[in-house]
Amino acid sequence: ICSDKTGTLTQNKMTVTKLYTYGELKDIADINIMDRDVELALKIGLLCNDAIIEEYNGEKKPLGDPTEVALVVAAQQHRLFKKEQEAILERVKEIPFDSDRKLMTTIHKTDKGYKILTKGALDILMDKCTGILINGNVQRLTTDMKKTINKVNENLSQQALRVIALAYKDTSKDHNSLKNDYAEQDLIFVGMFGMIDPPRQEARIAVAKCKEAGIKPVMITGDHKVTAMAIAKELGILN
């Protein structure tokens, strides 16, 4: 039996648990919003994002992809709200996520031009980055830095966390003339979120019953291989 992972084997309730900026991996509850790298990471997650959280009769209703909803919630927990931030950085263009690029990019108007915000798969995004933000300063992204970041990514993935990488760049070019390939190159790496989608308890039971009956359960997912393996082990699919 082949089964989709998200929402079938897991609860489809994504929650951000970790934030990494260069040299610092922290639980989301322990991050310092006064840290410029942390603040920008949260803003990228919030603004390069189509999810919203609306309030009906005092109850909050998330609308959108669960991964994006989790990023909005993480920002709100640190007093960053979407409408307020969009009023400061007005979105003028979006390059939607697709499964080939594994990236999403939004372009926002600033006093000096435009700010390009990108989020997506680390391995793809890293290839688009030439700089890195460290303590509010942009430095050249070196091979050693990439190795360090990849090790953190591997560590997060082994904890069954989905990783979303974040980058940006500023430009004075008019957004109407910005081609997609220009927008998504020479970016500045900011950090990455680690988020969990807990396995369903009933899925563990179903997997065990399948195995007893001689049926091989197979999990299908677009997640990073290491993340997928960690979740498959939790479910009993992978020994």
Short mmCIF file of C-alpha atoms in Angstrom, two decimals:
data_model
loop_
_atom_site.label_atom_id
_atom_site.label_comp_id
_atom_site.label_asym_id
_atom_site.label_seq_id
_atom_site.Cartn_x
_atom_site.Cartn_y
_atom_site.Cartn_z
CA ILE A 1 0.00 0.00 0.00
CA CYS A 2 1.38 3.41 -1.02
CA SER A 3 0.21 6.31 1.13
CA ASP A 4 0.72 10.05 1.01
CA LYS A 5 2.38 11.29 4.22
CA THR A 6 0.98 14.74 5.04
CA GLY A 7 -2.50 14.60 6.53
CA THR A 8 -2.78 10.83 6.05
CA LEU A 9 0.08 9.38 8.06
CA THR A 10 0.57 12.67 9.91
CA GLN A 11 -1.84 15.14 11.53
CA ASN A 12 -1.25 17.97 9.01
CA LYS A 13 -0.79 20.36 11.94
CA MET A 14 2.56 21.95 11.24
CA THR A 15 4.24 23.72 14.17
CA VAL A 16 7.51 25.68 14.04
CA THR A 17 9.79 24.45 16.82
CA LYS A 18 13.30 25.68 15.83
CA LEU A 19 14.93 28.70 14.21
CA TYR A 20 18.52 28.70 12.97
CA THR A 21 20.47 31.82 12.07
CA TYR A 22 24.19 31.43 11.40
CA GLY A 23 25.89 30.08 14.52
CA GLU A 24 22.67 29.88 16.57
CA LEU A 25 20.01 27.16 16.70
CA LYS A 26 17.24 27.94 19.18
CA ASP A 27 13.82 26.73 20.22
CA ILE A 28 11.25 29.11 18.75
CA ALA A 29 10.12 30.08 22.29
CA ASP A 30 13.68 31.17 23.22
CA ILE A 31 14.54 33.41 20.26
CA ASN A 32 15.33 37.10 20.77
CA ILE A 33 13.22 39.32 18.50
CA MET A 34 15.72 42.17 19.10
CA ASP A 35 18.30 40.13 17.15
CA ARG A 36 18.21 41.58 13.61
CA ASP A 37 18.88 38.23 11.93
CA VAL A 38 16.05 36.59 13.90
CA GLU A 39 13.64 39.45 13.18
CA LEU A 40 14.33 39.31 9.44
CA ALA A 41 13.93 35.51 9.39
CA LEU A 42 10.50 35.82 11.03
CA LYS A 43 9.50 38.59 8.61
CA ILE A 44 10.51 36.52 5.56
CA GLY A 45 8.43 33.61 6.87
CA LEU A 46 5.50 35.96 7.46
CA LEU A 47 5.58 38.00 4.24
CA CYS A 48 6.75 35.43 1.68
CA ASN A 49 3.55 33.62 2.51
CA ASP A 50 -0.06 33.41 1.28
CA ALA A 51 -1.62 32.09 4.52
CA ILE A 52 -3.68 34.31 6.81
CA ILE A 53 -5.27 33.92 10.23
CA GLU A 54 -8.72 35.51 10.47
CA GLU A 55 -10.87 35.97 13.55
CA TYR A 56 -14.54 34.93 13.57
CA ASN A 57 -16.57 35.48 16.75
CA GLY A 58 -13.41 35.64 18.82
CA GLU A 59 -12.07 32.41 17.33
CA LYS A 60 -8.94 32.37 15.16
CA LYS A 61 -9.30 30.54 11.83
CA PRO A 62 -6.18 29.75 9.79
CA LEU A 63 -6.60 29.89 6.01
CA GLY A 64 -3.92 28.43 3.74
CA ASP A 65 -1.24 25.78 3.49
CA PRO A 66 -0.43 24.30 6.94
CA THR A 67 3.32 24.99 6.50
CA GLU A 68 2.63 28.66 5.75
CA VAL A 69 0.09 28.92 8.58
CA ALA A 70 2.79 27.64 10.97
CA LEU A 71 5.14 30.44 9.85
CA VAL A 72 2.44 33.10 10.39
CA VAL A 73 1.76 31.70 13.88
CA ALA A 74 5.49 31.72 14.75
CA ALA A 75 5.74 35.40 13.75
CA GLN A 76 2.58 36.31 15.68
CA GLN A 77 3.99 34.68 18.81
CA HIS A 78 6.72 37.35 18.65
CA ARG A 79 4.38 40.30 17.99
CA LEU A 80 4.83 40.43 14.22
CA PHE A 81 1.45 40.62 12.48
CA LYS A 82 0.83 40.20 8.77
CA LYS A 83 -1.39 43.22 8.06
CA GLU A 84 0.95 45.56 9.94
CA GLN A 85 4.07 44.23 8.20
CA GLU A 86 2.42 44.28 4.75
CA ALA A 87 1.53 47.94 5.33
CA ILE A 88 5.25 48.63 5.85
CA LEU A 89 6.50 46.33 3.06
CA GLU A 90 3.79 46.30 0.40
CA ARG A 91 3.86 43.20 -1.83
CA VAL A 92 3.99 44.13 -5.52
CA LYS A 93 4.80 40.76 -7.11
CA GLU A 94 4.86 37.05 -6.34
CA ILE A 95 6.69 34.17 -8.00
CA PRO A 96 4.59 31.25 -6.70
CA PHE A 97 6.03 28.03 -5.30
CA ASP A 98 6.25 25.14 -7.74
CA SER A 99 7.54 21.60 -7.29
CA ASP A 100 10.36 22.05 -9.83
CA ARG A 101 11.88 25.21 -8.31
CA LYS A 102 10.93 24.29 -4.70
CA LEU A 103 10.98 28.03 -3.95
CA MET A 104 8.52 30.88 -3.40
CA THR A 105 9.50 34.52 -3.87
CA THR A 106 7.70 37.77 -3.12
CA ILE A 107 8.82 41.31 -4.02
CA HIS A 108 8.05 44.22 -1.70
CA LYS A 109 8.30 47.99 -2.14
CA THR A 110 10.68 49.88 0.17
CA ASP A 111 11.78 53.53 0.47
CA LYS A 112 14.93 52.75 -1.54
CA GLY A 113 13.56 50.28 -4.10
CA TYR A 114 12.46 46.70 -3.60
CA LYS A 115 13.12 43.86 -1.14
CA ILE A 116 13.04 40.33 -2.56
CA LEU A 117 12.09 37.61 -0.06
CA THR A 118 12.53 33.90 -0.84
CA LYS A 119 11.77 30.71 1.08
CA GLY A 120 12.02 27.04 0.16
CA ALA A 121 14.15 23.90 0.13
CA LEU A 122 17.64 24.47 1.57
CA ASP A 123 19.58 22.56 -1.11
CA ILE A 124 17.93 24.63 -3.89
CA LEU A 125 18.05 27.95 -2.05
CA MET A 126 21.70 27.57 -1.03
CA ASP A 127 22.71 27.36 -4.69
CA LYS A 128 21.03 30.76 -5.24
CA CYS A 129 22.88 32.48 -2.37
CA THR A 130 26.21 34.31 -2.61
CA GLY A 131 25.97 36.17 0.72
CA ILE A 132 24.97 35.43 4.32
CA LEU A 133 23.57 37.64 7.10
CA ILE A 134 25.56 37.41 10.35
CA ASN A 135 24.73 39.77 13.24
CA GLY A 136 23.03 42.20 10.88
CA ASN A 137 25.99 42.35 8.47
CA VAL A 138 26.20 40.76 5.02
CA GLN A 139 29.26 38.58 4.41
CA ARG A 140 30.37 36.38 1.53
CA LEU A 141 28.93 32.88 1.82
CA THR A 142 31.89 30.49 1.90
CA THR A 143 32.11 26.74 1.29
CA ASP A 144 32.85 26.15 5.00
CA MET A 145 29.75 28.14 5.97
CA LYS A 146 27.65 26.02 3.60
CA LYS A 147 29.02 22.85 5.21
CA THR A 148 28.08 24.17 8.68
CA ILE A 149 24.54 25.04 7.52
CA ASN A 150 24.12 21.65 5.83
CA LYS A 151 25.13 19.88 9.07
CA VAL A 152 22.46 21.80 10.99
CA ASN A 153 19.93 20.92 8.28
CA GLU A 154 20.84 17.24 8.59
CA ASN A 155 20.49 17.42 12.37
CA LEU A 156 17.02 19.02 12.12
CA SER A 157 15.93 16.49 9.49
CA GLN A 158 17.01 13.58 11.72
CA GLN A 159 14.59 14.95 14.34
CA ALA A 160 11.75 14.51 11.79
CA LEU A 161 11.62 18.29 11.27
CA ARG A 162 10.73 19.79 7.91
CA VAL A 163 13.22 22.55 7.09
CA ILE A 164 12.29 25.81 5.34
CA ALA A 165 15.26 27.99 4.33
CA LEU A 166 15.08 31.79 4.08
CA ALA A 167 16.89 34.41 1.99
CA TYR A 168 16.53 37.96 0.67
CA LYS A 169 18.13 40.71 -1.38
CA ASP A 170 17.58 44.42 -1.96
CA THR A 171 17.38 45.88 -5.44
CA SER A 172 16.75 49.27 -7.03
CA LYS A 173 15.46 47.67 -10.26
CA ASP A 174 11.80 48.27 -11.01
CA HIS A 175 9.73 45.19 -10.11
CA ASN A 176 8.00 45.15 -13.52
CA SER A 177 11.36 44.52 -15.18
CA LEU A 178 12.44 41.83 -12.70
CA LYS A 179 12.65 38.44 -14.38
CA ASN A 180 12.19 35.36 -12.21
CA ASP A 181 15.76 34.14 -12.65
CA TYR A 182 17.16 37.56 -11.61
CA ALA A 183 14.94 37.70 -8.53
CA GLU A 184 16.12 34.26 -7.39
CA GLN A 185 19.88 34.67 -7.74
CA ASP A 186 22.68 36.34 -5.73
CA LEU A 187 20.51 36.07 -2.61
CA ILE A 188 21.60 36.55 1.02
CA PHE A 189 21.03 33.53 3.27
CA VAL A 190 19.29 34.44 6.55
CA GLY A 191 18.40 31.17 8.28
CA MET A 192 15.97 28.26 8.41
CA PHE A 193 12.94 27.08 10.34
CA GLY A 194 12.48 23.55 11.62
CA MET A 195 8.86 22.43 11.91
CA ILE A 196 7.11 19.23 12.93
CA ASP A 197 3.97 17.53 11.62
CA PRO A 198 3.23 14.90 14.29
CA PRO A 199 2.42 11.33 13.15
CA ARG A 200 -1.16 10.10 13.61
CA GLN A 201 -1.46 7.48 16.36
CA GLU A 202 -4.02 5.55 14.27
CA ALA A 203 -1.54 5.48 11.36
CA ARG A 204 0.99 3.64 13.56
CA ILE A 205 -1.70 1.03 14.35
CA ALA A 206 -2.69 0.70 10.67
CA VAL A 207 0.97 0.22 9.64
CA ALA A 208 1.40 -2.53 12.26
CA LYS A 209 -1.76 -4.30 11.04
CA CYS A 210 -0.58 -4.10 7.42
CA LYS A 211 2.74 -5.70 8.34
CA GLU A 212 0.96 -8.49 10.28
CA ALA A 213 -1.11 -9.19 7.17
CA GLY A 214 2.00 -9.37 4.96
CA ILE A 215 1.28 -6.03 3.28
CA LYS A 216 4.21 -3.65 2.76
CA PRO A 217 3.29 -0.02 3.58
CA VAL A 218 5.11 2.64 1.52
CA MET A 219 5.19 6.35 2.40
CA ILE A 220 5.23 8.93 -0.40
CA THR A 221 6.43 12.46 0.40
CA GLY A 222 8.20 15.49 -1.02
CA ASP A 223 10.10 15.94 2.26
CA HIS A 224 13.89 15.83 2.55
CA LYS A 225 15.02 12.18 2.58
CA VAL A 226 16.39 12.32 6.15
CA THR A 227 13.15 13.89 7.45
CA ALA A 228 11.10 11.25 5.64
CA MET A 229 13.22 8.46 7.14
CA ALA A 230 12.79 9.83 10.68
CA ILE A 231 8.99 9.99 10.31
CA ALA A 232 8.86 6.53 8.67
CA LYS A 233 10.73 5.11 11.67
CA GLU A 234 8.26 6.72 14.08
CA LEU A 235 5.37 5.18 12.15
CA GLY A 236 6.99 1.74 12.01
CA ILE A 237 7.27 1.81 8.21
CA LEU A 238 11.07 1.86 8.31
CA ASN A 239 12.98 -0.39 10.71
#
